PDB file of C-alpha atoms in Angstrom:
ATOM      1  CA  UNK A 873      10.472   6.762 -12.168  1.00 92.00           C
ATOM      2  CA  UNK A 874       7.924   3.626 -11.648  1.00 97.00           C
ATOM      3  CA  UNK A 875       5.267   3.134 -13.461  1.00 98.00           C
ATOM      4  CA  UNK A 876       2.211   0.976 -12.098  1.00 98.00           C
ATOM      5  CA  UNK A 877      -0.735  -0.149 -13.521  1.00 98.00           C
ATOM      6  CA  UNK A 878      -3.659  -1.017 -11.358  1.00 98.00           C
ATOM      7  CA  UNK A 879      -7.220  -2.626 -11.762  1.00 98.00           C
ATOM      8  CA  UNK A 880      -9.872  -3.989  -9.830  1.00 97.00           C
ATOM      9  CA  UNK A 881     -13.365  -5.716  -9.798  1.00 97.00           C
ATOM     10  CA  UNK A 882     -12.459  -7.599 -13.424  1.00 97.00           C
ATOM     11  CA  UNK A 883     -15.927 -10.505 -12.581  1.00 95.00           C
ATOM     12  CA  UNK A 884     -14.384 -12.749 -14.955  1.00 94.00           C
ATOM     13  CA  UNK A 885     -14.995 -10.572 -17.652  1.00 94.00           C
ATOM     14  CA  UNK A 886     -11.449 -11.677 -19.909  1.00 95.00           C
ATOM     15  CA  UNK A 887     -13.280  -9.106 -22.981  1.00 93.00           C
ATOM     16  CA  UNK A 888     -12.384  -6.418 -20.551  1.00 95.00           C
ATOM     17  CA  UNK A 889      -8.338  -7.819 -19.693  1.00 97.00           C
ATOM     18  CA  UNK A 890      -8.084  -7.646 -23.605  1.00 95.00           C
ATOM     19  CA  UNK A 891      -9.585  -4.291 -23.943  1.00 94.00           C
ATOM     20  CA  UNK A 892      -7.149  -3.464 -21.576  1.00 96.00           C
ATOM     21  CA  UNK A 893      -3.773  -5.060 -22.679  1.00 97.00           C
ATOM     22  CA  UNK A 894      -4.623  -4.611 -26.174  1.00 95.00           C
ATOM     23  CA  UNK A 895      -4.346  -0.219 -25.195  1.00 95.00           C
ATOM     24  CA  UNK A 896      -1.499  -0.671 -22.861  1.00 97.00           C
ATOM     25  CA  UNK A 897       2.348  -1.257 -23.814  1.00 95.00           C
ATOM     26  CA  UNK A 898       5.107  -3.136 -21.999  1.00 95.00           C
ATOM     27  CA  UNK A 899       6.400  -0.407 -20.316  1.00 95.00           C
ATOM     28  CA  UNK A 900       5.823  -1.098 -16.312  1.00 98.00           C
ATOM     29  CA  UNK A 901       7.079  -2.083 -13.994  1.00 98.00           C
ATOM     30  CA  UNK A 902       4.065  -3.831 -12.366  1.00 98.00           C
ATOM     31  CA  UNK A 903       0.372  -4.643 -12.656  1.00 98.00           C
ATOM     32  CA  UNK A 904      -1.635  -4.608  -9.564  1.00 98.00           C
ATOM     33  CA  UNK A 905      -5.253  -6.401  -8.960  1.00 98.00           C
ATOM     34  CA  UNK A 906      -7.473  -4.574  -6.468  1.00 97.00           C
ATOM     35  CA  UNK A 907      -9.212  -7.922  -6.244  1.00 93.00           C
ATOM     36  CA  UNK A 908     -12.251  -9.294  -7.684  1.00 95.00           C
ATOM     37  CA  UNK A 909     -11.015 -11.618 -10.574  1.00 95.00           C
ATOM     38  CA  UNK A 910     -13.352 -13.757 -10.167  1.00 92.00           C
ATOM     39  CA  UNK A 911     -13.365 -18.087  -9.861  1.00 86.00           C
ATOM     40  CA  UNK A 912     -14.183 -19.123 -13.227  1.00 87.00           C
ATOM     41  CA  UNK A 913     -11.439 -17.700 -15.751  1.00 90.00           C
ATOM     42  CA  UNK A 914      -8.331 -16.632 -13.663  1.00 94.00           C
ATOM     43  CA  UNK A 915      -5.764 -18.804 -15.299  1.00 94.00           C
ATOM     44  CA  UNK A 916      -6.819 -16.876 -18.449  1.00 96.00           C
ATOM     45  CA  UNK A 917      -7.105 -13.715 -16.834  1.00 97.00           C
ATOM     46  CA  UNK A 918      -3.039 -14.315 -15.366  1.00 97.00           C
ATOM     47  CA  UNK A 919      -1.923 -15.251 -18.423  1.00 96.00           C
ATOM     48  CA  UNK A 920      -3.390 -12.176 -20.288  1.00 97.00           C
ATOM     49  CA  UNK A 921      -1.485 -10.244 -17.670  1.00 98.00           C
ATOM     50  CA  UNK A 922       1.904 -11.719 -17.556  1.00 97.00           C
ATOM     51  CA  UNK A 923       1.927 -10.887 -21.456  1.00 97.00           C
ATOM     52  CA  UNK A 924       2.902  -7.307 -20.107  1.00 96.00           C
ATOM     53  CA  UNK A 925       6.049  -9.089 -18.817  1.00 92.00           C
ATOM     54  CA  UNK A 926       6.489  -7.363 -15.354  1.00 97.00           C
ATOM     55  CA  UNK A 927       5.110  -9.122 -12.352  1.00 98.00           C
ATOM     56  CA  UNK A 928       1.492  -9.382 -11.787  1.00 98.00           C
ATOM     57  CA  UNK A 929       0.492  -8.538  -8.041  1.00 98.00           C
ATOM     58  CA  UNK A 930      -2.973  -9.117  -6.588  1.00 97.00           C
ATOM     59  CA  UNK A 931      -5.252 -10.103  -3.369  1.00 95.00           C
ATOM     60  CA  UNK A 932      -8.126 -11.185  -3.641  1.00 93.00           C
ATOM     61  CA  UNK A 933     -12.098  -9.826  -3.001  1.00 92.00           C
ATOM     62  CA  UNK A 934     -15.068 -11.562  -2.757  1.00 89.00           C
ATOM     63  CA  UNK A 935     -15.766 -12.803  -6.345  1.00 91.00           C
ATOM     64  CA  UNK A 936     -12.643 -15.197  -5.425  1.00 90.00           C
ATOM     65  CA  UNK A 937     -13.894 -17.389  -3.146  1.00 81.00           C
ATOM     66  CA  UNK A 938     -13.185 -20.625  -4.454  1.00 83.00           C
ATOM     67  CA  UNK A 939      -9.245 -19.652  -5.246  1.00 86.00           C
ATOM     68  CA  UNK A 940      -6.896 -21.470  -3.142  1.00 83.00           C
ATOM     69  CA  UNK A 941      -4.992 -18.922  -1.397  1.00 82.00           C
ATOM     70  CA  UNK A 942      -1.664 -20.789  -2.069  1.00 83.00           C
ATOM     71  CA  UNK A 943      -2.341 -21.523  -6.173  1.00 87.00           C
ATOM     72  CA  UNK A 944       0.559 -20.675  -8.605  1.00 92.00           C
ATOM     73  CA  UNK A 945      -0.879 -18.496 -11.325  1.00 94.00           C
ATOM     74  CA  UNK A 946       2.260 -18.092 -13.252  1.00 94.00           C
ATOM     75  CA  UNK A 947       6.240 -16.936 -12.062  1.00 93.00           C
ATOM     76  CA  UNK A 948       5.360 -13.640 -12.916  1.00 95.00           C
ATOM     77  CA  UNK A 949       2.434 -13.795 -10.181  1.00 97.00           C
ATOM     78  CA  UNK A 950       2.737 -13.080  -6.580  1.00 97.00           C
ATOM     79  CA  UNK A 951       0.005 -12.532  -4.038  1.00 95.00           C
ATOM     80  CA  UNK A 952       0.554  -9.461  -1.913  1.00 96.00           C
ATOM     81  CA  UNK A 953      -1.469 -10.927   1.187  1.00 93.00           C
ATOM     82  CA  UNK A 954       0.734  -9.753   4.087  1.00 93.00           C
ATOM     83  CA  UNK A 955       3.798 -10.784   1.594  1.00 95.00           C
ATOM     84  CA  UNK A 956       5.777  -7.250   0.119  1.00 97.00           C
ATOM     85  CA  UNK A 957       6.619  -7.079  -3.791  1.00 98.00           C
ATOM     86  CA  UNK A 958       9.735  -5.081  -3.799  1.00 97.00           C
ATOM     87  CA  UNK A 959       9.309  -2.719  -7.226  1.00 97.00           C
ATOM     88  CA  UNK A 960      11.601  -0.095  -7.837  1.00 92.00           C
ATOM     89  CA  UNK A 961      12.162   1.810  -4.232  1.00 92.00           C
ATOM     90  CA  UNK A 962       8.659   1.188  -3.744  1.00 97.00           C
ATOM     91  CA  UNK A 963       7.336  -1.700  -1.033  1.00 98.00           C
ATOM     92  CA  UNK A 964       3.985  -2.885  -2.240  1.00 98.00           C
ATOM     93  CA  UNK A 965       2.033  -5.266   0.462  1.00 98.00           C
ATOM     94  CA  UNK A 966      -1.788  -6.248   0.636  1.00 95.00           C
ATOM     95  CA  UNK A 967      -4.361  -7.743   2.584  1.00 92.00           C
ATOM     96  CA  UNK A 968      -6.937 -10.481   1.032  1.00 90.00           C
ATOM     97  CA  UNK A 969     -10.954 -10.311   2.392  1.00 77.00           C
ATOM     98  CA  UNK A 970     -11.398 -12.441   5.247  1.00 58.00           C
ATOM     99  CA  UNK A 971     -12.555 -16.299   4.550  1.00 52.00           C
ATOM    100  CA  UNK A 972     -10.142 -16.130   1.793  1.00 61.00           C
ATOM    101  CA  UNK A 973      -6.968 -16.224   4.220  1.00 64.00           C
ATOM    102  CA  UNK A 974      -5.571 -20.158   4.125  1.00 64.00           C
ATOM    103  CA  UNK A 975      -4.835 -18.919   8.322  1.00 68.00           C
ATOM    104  CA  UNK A 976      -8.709 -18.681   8.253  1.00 65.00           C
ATOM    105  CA  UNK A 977      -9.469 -21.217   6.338  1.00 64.00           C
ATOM    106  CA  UNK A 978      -7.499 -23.726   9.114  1.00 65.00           C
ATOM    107  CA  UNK A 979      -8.824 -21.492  11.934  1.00 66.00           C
ATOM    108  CA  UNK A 980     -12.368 -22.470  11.663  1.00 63.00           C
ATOM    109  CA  UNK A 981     -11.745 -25.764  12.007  1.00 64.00           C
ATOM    110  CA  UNK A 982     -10.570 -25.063  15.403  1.00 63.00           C
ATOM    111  CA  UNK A 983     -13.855 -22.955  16.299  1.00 63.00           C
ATOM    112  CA  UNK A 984     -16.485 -25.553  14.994  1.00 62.00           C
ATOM    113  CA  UNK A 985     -17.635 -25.863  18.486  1.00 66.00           C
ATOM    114  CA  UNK A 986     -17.998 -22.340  19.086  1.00 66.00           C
ATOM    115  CA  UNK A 987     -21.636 -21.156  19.648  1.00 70.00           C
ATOM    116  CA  UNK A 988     -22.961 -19.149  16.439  1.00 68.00           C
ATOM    117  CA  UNK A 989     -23.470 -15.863  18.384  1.00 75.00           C
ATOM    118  CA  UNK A 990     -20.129 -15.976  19.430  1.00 72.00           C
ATOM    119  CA  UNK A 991     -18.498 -16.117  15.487  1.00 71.00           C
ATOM    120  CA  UNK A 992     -17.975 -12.599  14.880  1.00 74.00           C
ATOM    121  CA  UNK A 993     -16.353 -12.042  17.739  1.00 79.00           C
ATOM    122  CA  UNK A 994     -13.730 -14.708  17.087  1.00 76.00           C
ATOM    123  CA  UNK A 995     -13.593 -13.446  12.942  1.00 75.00           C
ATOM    124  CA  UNK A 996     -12.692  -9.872  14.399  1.00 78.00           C
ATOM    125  CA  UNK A 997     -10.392 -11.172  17.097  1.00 80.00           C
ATOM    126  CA  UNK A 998      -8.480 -12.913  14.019  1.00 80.00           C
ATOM    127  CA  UNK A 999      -9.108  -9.686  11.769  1.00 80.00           C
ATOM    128  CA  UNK A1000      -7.226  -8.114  14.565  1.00 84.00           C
ATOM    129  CA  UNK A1001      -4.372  -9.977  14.559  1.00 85.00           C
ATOM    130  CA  UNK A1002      -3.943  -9.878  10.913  1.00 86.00           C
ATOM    131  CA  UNK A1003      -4.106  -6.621  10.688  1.00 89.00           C
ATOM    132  CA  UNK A1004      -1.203  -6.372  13.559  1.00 91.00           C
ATOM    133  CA  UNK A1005       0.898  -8.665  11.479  1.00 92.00           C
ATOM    134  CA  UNK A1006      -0.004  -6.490   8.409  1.00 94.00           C
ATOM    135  CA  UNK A1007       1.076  -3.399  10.666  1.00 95.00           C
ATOM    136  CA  UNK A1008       4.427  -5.013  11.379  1.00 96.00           C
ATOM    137  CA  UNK A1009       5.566  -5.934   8.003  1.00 96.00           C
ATOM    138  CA  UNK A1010       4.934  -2.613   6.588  1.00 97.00           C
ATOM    139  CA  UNK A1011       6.944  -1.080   9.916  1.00 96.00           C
ATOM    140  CA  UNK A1012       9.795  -3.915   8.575  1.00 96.00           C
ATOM    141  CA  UNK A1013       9.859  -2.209   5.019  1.00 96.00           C
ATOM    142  CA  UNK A1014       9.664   1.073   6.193  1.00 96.00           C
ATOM    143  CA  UNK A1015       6.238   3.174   5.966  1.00 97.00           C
ATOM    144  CA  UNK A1016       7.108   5.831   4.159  1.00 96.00           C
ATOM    145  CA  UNK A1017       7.659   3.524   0.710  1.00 95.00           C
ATOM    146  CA  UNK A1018       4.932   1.245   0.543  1.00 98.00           C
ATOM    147  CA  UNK A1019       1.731   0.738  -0.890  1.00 98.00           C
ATOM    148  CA  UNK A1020      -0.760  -1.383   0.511  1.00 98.00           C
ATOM    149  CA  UNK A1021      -3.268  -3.062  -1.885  1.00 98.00           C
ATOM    150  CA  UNK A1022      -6.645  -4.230  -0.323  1.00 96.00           C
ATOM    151  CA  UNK A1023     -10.145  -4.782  -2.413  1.00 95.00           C
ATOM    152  CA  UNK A1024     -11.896  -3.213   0.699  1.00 93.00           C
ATOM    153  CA  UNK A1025     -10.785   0.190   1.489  1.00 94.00           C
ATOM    154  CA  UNK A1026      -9.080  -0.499   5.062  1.00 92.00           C
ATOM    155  CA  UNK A1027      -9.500   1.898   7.931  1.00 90.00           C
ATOM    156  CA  UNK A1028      -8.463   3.042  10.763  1.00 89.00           C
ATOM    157  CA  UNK A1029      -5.115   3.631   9.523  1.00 94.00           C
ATOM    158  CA  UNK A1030      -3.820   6.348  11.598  1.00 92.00           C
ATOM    159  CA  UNK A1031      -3.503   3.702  14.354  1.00 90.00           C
ATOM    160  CA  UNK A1032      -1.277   0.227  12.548  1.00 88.00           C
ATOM    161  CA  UNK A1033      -0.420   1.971   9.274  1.00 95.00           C
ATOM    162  CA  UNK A1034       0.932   5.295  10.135  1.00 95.00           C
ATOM    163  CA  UNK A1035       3.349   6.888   7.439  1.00 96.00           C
ATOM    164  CA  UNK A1036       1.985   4.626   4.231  1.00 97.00           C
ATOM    165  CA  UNK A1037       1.299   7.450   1.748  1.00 97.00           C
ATOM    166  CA  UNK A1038      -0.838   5.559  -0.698  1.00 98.00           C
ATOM    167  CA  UNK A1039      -3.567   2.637  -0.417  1.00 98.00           C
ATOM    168  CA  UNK A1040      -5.049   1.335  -3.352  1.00 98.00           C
ATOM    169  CA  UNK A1041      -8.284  -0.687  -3.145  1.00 97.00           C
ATOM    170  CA  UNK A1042     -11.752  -1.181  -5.537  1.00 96.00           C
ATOM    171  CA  UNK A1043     -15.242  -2.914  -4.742  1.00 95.00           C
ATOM    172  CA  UNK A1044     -16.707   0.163  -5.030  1.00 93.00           C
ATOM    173  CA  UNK A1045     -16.928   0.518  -8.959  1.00 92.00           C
ATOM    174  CA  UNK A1046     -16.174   3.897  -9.201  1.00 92.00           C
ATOM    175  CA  UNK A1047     -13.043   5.904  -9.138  1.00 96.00           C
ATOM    176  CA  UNK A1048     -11.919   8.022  -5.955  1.00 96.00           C
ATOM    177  CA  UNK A1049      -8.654   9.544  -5.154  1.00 97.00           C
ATOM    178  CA  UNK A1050      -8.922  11.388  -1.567  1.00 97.00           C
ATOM    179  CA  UNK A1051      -6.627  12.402   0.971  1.00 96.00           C
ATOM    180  CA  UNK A1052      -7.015  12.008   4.651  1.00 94.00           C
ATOM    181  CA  UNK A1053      -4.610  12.724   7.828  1.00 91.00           C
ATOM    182  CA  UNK A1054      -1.631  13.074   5.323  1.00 93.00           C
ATOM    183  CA  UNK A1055      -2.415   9.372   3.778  1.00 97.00           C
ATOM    184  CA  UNK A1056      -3.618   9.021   0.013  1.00 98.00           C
ATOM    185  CA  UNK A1057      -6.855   6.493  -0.960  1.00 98.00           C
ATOM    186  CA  UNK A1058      -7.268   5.925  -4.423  1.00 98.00           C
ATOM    187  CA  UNK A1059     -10.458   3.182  -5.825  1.00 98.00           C
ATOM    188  CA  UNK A1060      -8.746   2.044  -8.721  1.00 97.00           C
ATOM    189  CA  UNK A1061     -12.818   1.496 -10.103  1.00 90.00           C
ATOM    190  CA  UNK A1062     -13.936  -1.179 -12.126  1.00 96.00           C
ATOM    191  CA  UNK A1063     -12.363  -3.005 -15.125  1.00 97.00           C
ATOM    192  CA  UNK A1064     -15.377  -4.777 -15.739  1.00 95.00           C
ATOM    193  CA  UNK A1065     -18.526  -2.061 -16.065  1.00 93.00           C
ATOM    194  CA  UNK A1066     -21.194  -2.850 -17.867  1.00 91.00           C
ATOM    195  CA  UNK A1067     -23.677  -0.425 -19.419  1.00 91.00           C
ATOM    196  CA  UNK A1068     -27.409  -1.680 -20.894  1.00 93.00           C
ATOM    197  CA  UNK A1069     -27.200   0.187 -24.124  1.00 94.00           C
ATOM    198  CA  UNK A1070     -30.598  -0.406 -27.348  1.00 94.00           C
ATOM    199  CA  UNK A1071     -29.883   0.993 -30.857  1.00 94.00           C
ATOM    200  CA  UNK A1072     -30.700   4.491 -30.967  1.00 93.00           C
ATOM    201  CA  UNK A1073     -32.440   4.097 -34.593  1.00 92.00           C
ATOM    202  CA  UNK A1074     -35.241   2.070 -32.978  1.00 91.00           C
ATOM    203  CA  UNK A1075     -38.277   4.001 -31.838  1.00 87.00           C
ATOM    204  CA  UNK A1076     -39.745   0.780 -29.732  1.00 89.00           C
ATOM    205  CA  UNK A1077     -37.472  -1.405 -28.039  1.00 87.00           C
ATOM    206  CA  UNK A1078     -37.632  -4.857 -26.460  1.00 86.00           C
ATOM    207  CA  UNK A1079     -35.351  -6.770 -24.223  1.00 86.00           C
ATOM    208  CA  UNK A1080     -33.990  -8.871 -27.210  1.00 89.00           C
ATOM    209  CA  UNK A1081     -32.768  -5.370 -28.375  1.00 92.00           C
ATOM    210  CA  UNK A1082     -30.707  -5.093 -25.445  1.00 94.00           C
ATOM    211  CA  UNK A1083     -26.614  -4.967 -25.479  1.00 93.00           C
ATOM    212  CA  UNK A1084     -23.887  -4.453 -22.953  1.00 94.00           C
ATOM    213  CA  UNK A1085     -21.476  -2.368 -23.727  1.00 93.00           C
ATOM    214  CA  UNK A1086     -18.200  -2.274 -21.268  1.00 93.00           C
ATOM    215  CA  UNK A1087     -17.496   1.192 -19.779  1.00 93.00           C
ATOM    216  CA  UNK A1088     -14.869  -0.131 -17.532  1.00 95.00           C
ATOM    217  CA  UNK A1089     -12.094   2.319 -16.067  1.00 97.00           C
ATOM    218  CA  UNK A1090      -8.231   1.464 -14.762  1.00 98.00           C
ATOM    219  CA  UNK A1091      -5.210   3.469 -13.340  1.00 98.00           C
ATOM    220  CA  UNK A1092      -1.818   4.480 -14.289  1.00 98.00           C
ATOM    221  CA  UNK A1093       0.302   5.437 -11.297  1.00 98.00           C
ATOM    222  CA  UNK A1094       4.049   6.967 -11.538  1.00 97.00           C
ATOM    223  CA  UNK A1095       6.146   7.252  -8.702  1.00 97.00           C
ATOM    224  CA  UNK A1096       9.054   9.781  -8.542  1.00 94.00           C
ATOM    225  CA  UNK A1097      11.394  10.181  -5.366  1.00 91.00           C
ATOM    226  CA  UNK A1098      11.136  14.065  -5.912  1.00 90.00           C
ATOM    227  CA  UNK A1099       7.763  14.496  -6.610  1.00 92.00           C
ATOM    228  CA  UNK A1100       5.966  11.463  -4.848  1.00 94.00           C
ATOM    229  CA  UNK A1101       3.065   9.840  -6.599  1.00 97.00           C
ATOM    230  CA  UNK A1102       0.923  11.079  -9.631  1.00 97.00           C
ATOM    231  CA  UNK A1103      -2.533   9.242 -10.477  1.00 98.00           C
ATOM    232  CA  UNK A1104      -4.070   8.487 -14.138  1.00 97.00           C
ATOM    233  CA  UNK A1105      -8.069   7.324 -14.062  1.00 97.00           C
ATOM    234  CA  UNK A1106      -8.207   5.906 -17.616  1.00 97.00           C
ATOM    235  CA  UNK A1107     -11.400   5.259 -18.968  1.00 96.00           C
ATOM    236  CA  UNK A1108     -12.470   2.703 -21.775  1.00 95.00           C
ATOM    237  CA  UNK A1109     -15.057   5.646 -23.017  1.00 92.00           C
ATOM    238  CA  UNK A1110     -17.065   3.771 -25.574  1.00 93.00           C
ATOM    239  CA  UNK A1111     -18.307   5.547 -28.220  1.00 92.00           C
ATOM    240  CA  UNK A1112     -22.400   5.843 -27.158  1.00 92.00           C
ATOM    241  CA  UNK A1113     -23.308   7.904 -30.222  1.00 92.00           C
ATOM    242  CA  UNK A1114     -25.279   4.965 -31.810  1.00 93.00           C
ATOM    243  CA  UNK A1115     -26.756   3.411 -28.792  1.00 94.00           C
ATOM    244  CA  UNK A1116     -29.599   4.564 -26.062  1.00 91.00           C
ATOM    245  CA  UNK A1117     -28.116   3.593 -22.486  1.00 90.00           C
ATOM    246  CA  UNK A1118     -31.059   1.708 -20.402  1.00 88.00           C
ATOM    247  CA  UNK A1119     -30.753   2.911 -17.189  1.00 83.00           C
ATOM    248  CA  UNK A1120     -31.461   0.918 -13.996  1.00 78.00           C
ATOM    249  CA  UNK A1121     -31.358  -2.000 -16.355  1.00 74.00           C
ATOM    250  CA  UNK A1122     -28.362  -4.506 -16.559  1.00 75.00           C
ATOM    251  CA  UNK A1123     -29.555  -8.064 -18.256  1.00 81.00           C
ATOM    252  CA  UNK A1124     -26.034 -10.138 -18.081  1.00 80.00           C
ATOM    253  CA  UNK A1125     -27.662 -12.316 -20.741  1.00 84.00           C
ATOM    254  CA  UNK A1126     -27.396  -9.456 -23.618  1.00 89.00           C
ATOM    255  CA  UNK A1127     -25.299 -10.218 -26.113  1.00 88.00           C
ATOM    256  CA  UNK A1128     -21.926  -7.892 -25.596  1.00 88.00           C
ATOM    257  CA  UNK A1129     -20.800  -5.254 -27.958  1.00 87.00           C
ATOM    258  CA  UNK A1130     -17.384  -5.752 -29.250  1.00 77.00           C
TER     259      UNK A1130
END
């Protein structure tokens, strides 16, 4: 049996990693990031993680922009981009956003002279040919055991990723686990989901009233070679008794409810 645990979309929010770790116990085998750490507090964020003492696997989504592709977050750390974590019997191999790739990154050097109209069609031309290489290191660890970890969900599947059973992605901020042509998609939702929320006892309220309380959400997955994979959603599920949610109203300057 292999147990995972996997998150997404965390927006530097290092409240939420300790909501998390302070519900979960050291008993996995891995912890995967759907992406979407964020720039500002990822050292912290690693180091909350490799307190579960398994290795941390991640790629990154767009809130990471400004981390180097190459940067050592800790031993315990690896990033999956189009590099397999072996876990168990289980391959587990990503793909980071575009822009973030370092191949990218020293790419568009090379295209600097390149009309503006004609961009996109030398990003999807190197898309392409990630996604090839992507295609061949999953045919490499065989198909049939890997995950691959994304924080888009990637498609067109059928056609370089035949036989994976199970993607895992996020972006989205909500939970999803569909099946389609035989392969699995789960959206492993959003660690880091903020709700406006006023004190129910107060008839008027005002924006100074206003708190955030985090209604974020995770995954446990268990892999058996009988039985094949089984999916958790695991919700932080505040208690809201005491509070009036605001709807269509998020102020990130409200103070945040412990």
């Amino acid at each position: 049996m292999t147990r995972l645990l996997a998150c997404s979309d965390i927006h530097n929010n290092i409240k939420a990693v300790r909501q998390l770790r302070a519900r979960e116990g050291n008993d996995y085998d891995a912890v995967i990031v759907a992406g979407d750490l964020g720039s500002e507090s990822t050292s912290e964020i690693f180091t909350l993680f490799q307190s579960f003492e398994c290795p941390v696997l991640y790629v990154f989504g767009n809130w990471d922009h400004r981390l180097e592709h190459d940067r050592n977050f800790g031993e315990r750390c690896h990033h999956l981009h189009l590099s397999p974590a072996r876990i168990g019997g289980l391959s587990i191999i990503g793909e980071s956003i575009d822009g973030i790739d370092y191949e990218w990154e020293a790419f568009r050097s090379q295209i600097g002279d390149v009309e503006p109209a004609h961009v996109p069609t030398v990003q999807n031309a190197f898309r392409r040919r990630q996604r090839e290489k992507l295609g061949a290191i999953v045919e490499a660890e065989g198909p049939e055991h890997t995950i691959v970890v994304s924080h888009y969900r990637i498609t067109k599947t059928q056609s370089l990723l035949s036989g994976v059973p199970l993607f895992l992605f996020g972006h989205i901020h909500r939970f999803e686990d569909r099946m389609f042509r035989g392969q699995r998609f789960v959206n492993v939702s959003a660690l880091d989901n903020k709700v406006m929320v006023a004190p129910r006892t107060l008839q008027r309220t005002t924006r100074d009233d206003y708190r955030l309380v985090n209604d974020g959400s995770y995954v446990v997955i268990t892999h058996d070679v009988d039985t094949g994979f089984a999916i958790e959603p695991i919700r932080f599920d505040p208690d809201f008794s005491n509070w009036t949610r605001i709807e269509g109203i998020v102020r990130a300057s409200a103070p945040e409810v412990e």
